[in-house]
PDB file of C-alpha atoms in Angstrom:
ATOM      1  CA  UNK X   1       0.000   0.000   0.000  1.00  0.00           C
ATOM      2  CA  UNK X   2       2.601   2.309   0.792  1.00  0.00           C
ATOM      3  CA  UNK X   3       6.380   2.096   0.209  1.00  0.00           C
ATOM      4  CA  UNK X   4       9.225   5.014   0.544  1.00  0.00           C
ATOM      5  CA  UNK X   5      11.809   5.159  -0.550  1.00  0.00           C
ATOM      6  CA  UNK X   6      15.250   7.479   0.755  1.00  0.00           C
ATOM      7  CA  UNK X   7      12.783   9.902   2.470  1.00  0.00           C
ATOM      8  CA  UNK X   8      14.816  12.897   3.949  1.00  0.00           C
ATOM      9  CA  UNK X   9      13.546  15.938   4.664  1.00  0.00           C
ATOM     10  CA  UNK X  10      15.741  18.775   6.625  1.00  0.00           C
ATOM     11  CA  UNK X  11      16.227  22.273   7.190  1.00  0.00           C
ATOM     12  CA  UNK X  12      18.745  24.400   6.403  1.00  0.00           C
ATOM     13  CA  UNK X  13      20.996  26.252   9.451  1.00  0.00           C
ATOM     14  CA  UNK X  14      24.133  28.100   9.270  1.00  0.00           C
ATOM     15  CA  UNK X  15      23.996  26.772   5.646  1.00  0.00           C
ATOM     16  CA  UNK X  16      24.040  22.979   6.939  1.00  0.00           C
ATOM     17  CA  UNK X  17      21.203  20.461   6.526  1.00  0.00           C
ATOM     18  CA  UNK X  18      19.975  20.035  10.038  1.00  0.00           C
ATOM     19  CA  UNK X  19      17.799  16.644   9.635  1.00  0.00           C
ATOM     20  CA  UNK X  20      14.344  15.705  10.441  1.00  0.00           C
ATOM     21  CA  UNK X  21      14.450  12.472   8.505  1.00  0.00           C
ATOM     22  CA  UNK X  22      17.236  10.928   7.322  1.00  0.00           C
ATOM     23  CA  UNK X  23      17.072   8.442   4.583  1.00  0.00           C
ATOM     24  CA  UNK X  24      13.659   6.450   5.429  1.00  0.00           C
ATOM     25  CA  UNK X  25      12.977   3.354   3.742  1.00  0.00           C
ATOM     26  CA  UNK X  26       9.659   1.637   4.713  1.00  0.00           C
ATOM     27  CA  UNK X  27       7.127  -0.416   3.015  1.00  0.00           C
ATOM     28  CA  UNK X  28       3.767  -0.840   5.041  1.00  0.00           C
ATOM     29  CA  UNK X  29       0.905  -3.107   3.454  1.00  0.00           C
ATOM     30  CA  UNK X  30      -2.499  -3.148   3.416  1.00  0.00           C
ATOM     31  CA  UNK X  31      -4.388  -4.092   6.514  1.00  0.00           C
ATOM     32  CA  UNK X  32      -1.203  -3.450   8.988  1.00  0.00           C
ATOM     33  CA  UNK X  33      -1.328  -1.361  11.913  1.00  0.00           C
ATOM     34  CA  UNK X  34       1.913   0.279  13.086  1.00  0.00           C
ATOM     35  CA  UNK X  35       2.727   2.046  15.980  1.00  0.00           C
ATOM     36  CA  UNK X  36       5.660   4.523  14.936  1.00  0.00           C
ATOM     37  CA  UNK X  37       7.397   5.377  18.769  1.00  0.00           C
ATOM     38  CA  UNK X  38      10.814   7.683  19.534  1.00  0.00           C
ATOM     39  CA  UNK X  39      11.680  10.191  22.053  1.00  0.00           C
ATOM     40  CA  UNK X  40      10.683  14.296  21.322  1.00  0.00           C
ATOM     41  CA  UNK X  41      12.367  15.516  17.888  1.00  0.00           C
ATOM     42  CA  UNK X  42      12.711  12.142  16.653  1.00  0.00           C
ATOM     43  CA  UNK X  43      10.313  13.073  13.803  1.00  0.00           C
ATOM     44  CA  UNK X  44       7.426  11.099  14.229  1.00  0.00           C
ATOM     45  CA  UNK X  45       5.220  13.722  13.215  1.00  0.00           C
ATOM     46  CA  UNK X  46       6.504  14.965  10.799  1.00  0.00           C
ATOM     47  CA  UNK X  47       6.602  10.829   9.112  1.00  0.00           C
ATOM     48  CA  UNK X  48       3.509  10.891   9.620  1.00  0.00           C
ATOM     49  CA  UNK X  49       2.618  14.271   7.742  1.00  0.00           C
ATOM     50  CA  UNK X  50       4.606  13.268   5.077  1.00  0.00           C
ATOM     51  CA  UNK X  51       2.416  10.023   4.458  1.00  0.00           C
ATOM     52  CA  UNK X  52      -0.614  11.840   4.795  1.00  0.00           C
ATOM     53  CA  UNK X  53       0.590  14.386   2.339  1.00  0.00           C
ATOM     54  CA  UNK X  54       0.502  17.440   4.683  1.00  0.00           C
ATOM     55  CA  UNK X  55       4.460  17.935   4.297  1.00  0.00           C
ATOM     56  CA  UNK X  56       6.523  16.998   1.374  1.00  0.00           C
ATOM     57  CA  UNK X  57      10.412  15.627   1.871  1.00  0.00           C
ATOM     58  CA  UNK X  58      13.340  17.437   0.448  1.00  0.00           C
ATOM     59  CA  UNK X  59      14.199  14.182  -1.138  1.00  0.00           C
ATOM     60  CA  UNK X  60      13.001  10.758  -1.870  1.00  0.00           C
ATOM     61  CA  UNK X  61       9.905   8.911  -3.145  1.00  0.00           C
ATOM     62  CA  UNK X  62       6.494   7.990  -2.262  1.00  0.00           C
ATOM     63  CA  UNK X  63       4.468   5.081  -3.766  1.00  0.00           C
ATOM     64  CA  UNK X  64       0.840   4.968  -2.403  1.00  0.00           C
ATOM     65  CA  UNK X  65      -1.335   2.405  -3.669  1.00  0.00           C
ATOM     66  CA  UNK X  66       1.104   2.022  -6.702  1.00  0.00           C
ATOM     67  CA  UNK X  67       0.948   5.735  -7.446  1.00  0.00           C
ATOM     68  CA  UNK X  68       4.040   8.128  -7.102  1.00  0.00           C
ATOM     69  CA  UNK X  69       2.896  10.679  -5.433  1.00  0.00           C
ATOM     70  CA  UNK X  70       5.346  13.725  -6.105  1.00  0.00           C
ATOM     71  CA  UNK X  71       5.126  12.965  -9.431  1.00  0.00           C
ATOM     72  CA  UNK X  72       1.231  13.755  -9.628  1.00  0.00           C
ATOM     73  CA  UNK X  73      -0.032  16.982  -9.966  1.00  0.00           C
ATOM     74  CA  UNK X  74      -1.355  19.056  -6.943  1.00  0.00           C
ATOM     75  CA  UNK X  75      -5.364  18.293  -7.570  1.00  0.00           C
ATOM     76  CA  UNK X  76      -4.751  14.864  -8.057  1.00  0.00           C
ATOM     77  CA  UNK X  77      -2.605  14.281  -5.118  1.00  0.00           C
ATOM     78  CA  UNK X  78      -5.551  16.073  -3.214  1.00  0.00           C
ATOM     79  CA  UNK X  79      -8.008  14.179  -4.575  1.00  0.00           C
ATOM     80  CA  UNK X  80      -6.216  10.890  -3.450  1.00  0.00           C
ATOM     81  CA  UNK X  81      -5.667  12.044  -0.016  1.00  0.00           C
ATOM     82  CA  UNK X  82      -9.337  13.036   0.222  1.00  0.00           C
ATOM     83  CA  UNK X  83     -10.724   9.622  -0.728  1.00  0.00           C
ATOM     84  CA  UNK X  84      -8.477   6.793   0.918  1.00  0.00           C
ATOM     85  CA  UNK X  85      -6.946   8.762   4.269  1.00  0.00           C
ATOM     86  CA  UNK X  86      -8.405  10.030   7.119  1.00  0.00           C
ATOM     87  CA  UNK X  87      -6.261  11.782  10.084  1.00  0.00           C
ATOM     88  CA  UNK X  88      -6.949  12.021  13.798  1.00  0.00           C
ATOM     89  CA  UNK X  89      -4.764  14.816  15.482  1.00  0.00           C
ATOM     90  CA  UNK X  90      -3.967  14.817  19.306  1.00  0.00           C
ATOM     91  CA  UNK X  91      -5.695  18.325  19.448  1.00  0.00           C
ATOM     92  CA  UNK X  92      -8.767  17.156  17.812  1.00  0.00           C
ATOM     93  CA  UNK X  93      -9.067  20.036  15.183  1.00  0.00           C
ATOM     94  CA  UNK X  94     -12.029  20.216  15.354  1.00  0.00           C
ATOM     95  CA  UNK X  95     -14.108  23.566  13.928  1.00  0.00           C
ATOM     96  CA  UNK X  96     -15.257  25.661  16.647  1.00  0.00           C
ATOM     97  CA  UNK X  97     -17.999  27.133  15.504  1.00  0.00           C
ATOM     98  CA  UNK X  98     -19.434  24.019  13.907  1.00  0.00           C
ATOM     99  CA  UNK X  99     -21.686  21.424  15.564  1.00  0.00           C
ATOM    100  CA  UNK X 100     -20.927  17.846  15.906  1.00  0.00           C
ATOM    101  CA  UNK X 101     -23.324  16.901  12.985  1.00  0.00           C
ATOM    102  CA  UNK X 102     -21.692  19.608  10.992  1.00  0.00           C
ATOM    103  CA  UNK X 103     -17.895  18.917  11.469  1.00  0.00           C
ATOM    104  CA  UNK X 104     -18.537  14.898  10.792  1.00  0.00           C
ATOM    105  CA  UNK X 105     -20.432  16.069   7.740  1.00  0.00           C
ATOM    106  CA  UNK X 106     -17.246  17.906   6.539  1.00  0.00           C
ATOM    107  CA  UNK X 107     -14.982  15.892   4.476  1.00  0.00           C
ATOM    108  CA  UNK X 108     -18.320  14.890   2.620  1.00  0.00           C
ATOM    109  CA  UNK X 109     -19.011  18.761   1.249  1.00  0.00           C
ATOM    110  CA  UNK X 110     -15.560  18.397  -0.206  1.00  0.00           C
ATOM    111  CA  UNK X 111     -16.341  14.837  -2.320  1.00  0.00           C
ATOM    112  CA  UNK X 112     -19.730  16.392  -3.491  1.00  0.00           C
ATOM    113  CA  UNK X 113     -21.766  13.643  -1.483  1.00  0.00           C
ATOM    114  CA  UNK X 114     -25.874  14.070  -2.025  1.00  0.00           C
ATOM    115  CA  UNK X 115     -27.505  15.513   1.162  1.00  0.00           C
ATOM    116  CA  UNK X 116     -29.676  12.641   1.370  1.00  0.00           C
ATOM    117  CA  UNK X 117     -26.684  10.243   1.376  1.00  0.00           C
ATOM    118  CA  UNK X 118     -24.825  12.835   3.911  1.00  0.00           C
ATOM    119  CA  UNK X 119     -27.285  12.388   5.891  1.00  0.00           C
ATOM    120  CA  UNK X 120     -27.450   8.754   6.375  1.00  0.00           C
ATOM    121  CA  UNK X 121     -23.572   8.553   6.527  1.00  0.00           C
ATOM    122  CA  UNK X 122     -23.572  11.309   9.442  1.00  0.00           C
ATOM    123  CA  UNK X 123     -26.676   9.554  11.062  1.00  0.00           C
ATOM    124  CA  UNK X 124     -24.696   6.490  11.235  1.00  0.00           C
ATOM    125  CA  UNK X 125     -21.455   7.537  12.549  1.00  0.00           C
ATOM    126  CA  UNK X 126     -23.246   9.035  15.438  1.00  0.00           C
ATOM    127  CA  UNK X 127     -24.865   5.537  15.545  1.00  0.00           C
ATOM    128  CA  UNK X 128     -21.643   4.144  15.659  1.00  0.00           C
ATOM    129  CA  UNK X 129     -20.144   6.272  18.216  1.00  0.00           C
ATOM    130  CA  UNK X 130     -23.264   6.696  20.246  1.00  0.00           C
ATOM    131  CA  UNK X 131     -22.749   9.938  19.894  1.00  0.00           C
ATOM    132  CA  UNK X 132     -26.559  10.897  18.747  1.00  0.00           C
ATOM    133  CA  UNK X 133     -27.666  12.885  21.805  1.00  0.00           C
ATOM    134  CA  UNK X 134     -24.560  15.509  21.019  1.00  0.00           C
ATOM    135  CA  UNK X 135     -24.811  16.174  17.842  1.00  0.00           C
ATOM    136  CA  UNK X 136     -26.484  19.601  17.850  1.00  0.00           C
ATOM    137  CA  UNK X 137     -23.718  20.778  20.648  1.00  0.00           C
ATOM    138  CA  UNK X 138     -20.166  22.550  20.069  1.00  0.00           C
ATOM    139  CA  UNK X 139     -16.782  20.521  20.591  1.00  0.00           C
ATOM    140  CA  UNK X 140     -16.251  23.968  23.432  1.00  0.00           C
ATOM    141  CA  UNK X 141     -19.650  21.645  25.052  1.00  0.00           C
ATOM    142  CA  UNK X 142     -17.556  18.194  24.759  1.00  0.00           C
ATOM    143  CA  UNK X 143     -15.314  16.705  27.333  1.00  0.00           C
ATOM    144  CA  UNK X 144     -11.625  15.671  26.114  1.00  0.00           C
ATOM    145  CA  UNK X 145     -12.637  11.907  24.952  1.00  0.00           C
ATOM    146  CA  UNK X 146     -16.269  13.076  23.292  1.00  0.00           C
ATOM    147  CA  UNK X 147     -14.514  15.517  21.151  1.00  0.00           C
ATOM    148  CA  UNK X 148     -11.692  12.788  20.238  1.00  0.00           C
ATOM    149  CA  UNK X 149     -14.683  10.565  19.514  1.00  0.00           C
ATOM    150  CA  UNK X 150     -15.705  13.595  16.905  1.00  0.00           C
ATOM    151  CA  UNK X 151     -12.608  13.461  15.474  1.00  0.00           C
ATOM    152  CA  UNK X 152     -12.113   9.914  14.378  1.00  0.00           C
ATOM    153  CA  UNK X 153     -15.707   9.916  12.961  1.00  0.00           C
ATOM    154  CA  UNK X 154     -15.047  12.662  10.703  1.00  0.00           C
ATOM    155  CA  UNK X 155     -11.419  10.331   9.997  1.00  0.00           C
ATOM    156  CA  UNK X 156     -14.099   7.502   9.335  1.00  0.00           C
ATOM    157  CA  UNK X 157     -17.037   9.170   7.178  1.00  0.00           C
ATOM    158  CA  UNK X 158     -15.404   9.149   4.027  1.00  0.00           C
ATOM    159  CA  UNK X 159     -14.313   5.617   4.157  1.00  0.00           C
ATOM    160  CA  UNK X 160     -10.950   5.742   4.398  1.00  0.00           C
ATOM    161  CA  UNK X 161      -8.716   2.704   3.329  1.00  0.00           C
ATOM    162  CA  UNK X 162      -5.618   4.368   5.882  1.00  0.00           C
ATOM    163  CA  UNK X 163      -6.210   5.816   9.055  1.00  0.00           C
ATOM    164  CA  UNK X 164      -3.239   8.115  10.476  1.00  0.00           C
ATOM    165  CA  UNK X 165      -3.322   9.004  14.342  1.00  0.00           C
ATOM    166  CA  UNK X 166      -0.930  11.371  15.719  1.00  0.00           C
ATOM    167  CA  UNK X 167      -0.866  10.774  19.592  1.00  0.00           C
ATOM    168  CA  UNK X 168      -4.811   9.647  19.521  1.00  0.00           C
ATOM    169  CA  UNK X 169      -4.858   9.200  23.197  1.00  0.00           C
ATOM    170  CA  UNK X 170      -2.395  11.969  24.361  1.00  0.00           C
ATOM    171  CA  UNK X 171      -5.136  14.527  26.015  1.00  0.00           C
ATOM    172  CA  UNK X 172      -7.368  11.658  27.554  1.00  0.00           C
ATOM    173  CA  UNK X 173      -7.518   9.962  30.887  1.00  0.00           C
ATOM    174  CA  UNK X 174      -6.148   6.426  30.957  1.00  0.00           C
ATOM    175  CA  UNK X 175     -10.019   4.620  30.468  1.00  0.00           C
ATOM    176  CA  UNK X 176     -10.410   6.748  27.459  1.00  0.00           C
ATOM    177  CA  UNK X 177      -7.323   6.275  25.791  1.00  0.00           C
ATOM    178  CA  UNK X 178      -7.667   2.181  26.030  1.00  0.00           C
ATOM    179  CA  UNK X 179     -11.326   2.422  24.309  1.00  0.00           C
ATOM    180  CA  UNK X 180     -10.249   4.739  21.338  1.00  0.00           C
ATOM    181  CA  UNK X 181      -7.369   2.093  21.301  1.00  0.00           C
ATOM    182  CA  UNK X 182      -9.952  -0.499  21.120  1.00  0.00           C
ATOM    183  CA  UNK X 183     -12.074   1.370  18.403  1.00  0.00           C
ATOM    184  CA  UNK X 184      -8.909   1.225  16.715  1.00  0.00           C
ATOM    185  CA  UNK X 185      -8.329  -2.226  17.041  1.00  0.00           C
ATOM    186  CA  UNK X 186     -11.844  -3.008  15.929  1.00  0.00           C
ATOM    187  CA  UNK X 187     -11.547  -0.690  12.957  1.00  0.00           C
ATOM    188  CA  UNK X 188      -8.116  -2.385  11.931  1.00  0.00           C
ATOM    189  CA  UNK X 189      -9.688  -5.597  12.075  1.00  0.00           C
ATOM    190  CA  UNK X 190     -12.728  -4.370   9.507  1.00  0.00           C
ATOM    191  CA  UNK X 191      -9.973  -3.881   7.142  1.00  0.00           C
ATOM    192  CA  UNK X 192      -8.925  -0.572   7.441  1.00  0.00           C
ATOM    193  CA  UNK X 193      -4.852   0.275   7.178  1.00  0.00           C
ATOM    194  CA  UNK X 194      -3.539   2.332  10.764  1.00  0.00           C
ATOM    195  CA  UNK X 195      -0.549   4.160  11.234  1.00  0.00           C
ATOM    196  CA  UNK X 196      -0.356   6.099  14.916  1.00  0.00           C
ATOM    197  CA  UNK X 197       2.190   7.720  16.497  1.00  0.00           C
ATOM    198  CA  UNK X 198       2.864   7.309  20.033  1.00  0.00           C
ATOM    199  CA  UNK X 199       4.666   8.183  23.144  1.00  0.00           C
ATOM    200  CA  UNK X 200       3.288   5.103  24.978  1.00  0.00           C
ATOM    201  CA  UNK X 201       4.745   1.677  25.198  1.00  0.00           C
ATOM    202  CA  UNK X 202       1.061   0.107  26.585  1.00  0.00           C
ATOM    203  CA  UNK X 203      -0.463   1.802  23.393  1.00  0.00           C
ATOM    204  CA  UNK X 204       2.652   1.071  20.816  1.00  0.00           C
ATOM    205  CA  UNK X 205       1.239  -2.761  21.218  1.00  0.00           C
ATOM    206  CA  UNK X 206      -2.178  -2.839  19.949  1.00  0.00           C
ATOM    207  CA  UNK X 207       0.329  -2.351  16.893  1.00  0.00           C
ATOM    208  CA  UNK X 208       1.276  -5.363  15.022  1.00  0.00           C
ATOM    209  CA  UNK X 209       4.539  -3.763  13.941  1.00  0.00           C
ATOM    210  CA  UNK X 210       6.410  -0.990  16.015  1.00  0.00           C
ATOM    211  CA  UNK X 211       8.754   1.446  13.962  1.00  0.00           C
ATOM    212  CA  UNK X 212      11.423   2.845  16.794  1.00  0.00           C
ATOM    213  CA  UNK X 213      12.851   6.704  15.276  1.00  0.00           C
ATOM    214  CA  UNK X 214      15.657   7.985  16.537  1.00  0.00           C
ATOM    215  CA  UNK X 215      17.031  11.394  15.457  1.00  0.00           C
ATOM    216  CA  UNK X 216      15.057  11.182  12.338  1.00  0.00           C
ATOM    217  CA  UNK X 217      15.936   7.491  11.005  1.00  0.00           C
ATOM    218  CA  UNK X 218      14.253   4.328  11.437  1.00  0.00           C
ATOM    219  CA  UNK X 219      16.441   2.951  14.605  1.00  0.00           C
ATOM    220  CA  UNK X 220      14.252  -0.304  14.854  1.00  0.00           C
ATOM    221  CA  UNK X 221      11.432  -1.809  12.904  1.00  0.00           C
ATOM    222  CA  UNK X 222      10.213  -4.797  14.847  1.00  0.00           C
ATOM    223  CA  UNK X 223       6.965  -6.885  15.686  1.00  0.00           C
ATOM    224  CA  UNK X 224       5.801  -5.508  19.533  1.00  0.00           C
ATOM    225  CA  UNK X 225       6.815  -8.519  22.333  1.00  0.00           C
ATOM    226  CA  UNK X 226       3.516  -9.220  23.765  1.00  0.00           C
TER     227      UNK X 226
END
């Protein structure tokens, strides 16, 4: 599903490269989940933007789902990250000033979905999540692990075939953190690819593959000893 390929991506000081990746190679197939761990400044996050196509590398290739992505033009590169990946963010970015209903609804506006079929898609997450008696409130009217909830149903809506999680569980208490793990989990095994990154050993193992950074390479790349 996804392979790269000499990913390095730095910035310039003093006129020296100073690294945030250094020469990643890593193939991840379909239906995986990996847990990508490594202390602050390794650059987990910024792996992780680069194979959700929110950053590009300075150098190196990316083949997802047999498609080189920096060779594609901007709206089709777009369009591809629009259909097949969804993104949960530690801060939940989610839009203030727009309901529950509404910010689930959101990646839908952008892929031209019918109201009628918006509606049952939206209806259903909320389902899902049993989420149904909030969605007329504000994420400012949610608690930490209700708005986190928000946020991987708008991941989920469009049907996403990879699901990327940037410290999923890093704002919630310790009960909430092991049930969006186990949504996870669940998700993974209805076929859907997940790459998170993570701080914590007990959540690196719901992984079935652990990728260890350190100072922007790939250190370790191992299956988790459970």
């Amino acid at each position: 599903m996804i392979e790269l390929k000499h990913i390095s991506k730095w910035i310039n000081q003093g006129g020296k490269p100073n690294f945030i990746l250094k020469d990643i190679n890593l193939k991840i197939a379909e239906g995986e989940f990996i847990s990508i761990m490594g202390p602050s400044g390794s650059g987990k996050s910024t792996l992780l933007n680069v194979i959700g196509m929110l950053d590009n590398p300075n150098e190196g290739e990316y083949i997802f789902l047999d498609q080189d992505v920096y060779k594609m033009k901007e709206k089709h590169r777009s369009q591809l990250y629009k259909t097949h990946i969804g993104f949960v963010f530690q801060a939940y970015h989610l839009i203030d000033e727009l309901t529950v209903y509404e910010n689930i609804e959101t990646p839908l506006l952008y892929q031209d979905v019918k109201s009628s079929e918006r509606k049952a898609m939206v209806a259903d997450m909320l389902d899902r999540f049993q989420i149904v008696g909030k969605k007329d409130l504000f994420p400012s009217q949610l608690s930490g692990g209700q708005q986190q909830l928000v946020g991987i149903a708008r991941a989920l809506i469009a049907k996403p075939r990879l699901l990327l999680a940037d410290e999923p569980t890093g704002n919630l208490n310790s009960k909430q953190g092991e049930e969006i793990m186990e949504l996870f989990t669940q998700l993974n095994k209805e076929g859907v690819t997940i790459i998170q990154v993570t701080h914590s050993e007990k959540n690196s193992e719901y992984g079935s593959r652990i990728v260890h950074l350190l100072d922007g390479r790939i250190e370790r790349n191992a299956v988790p000893n459970i």
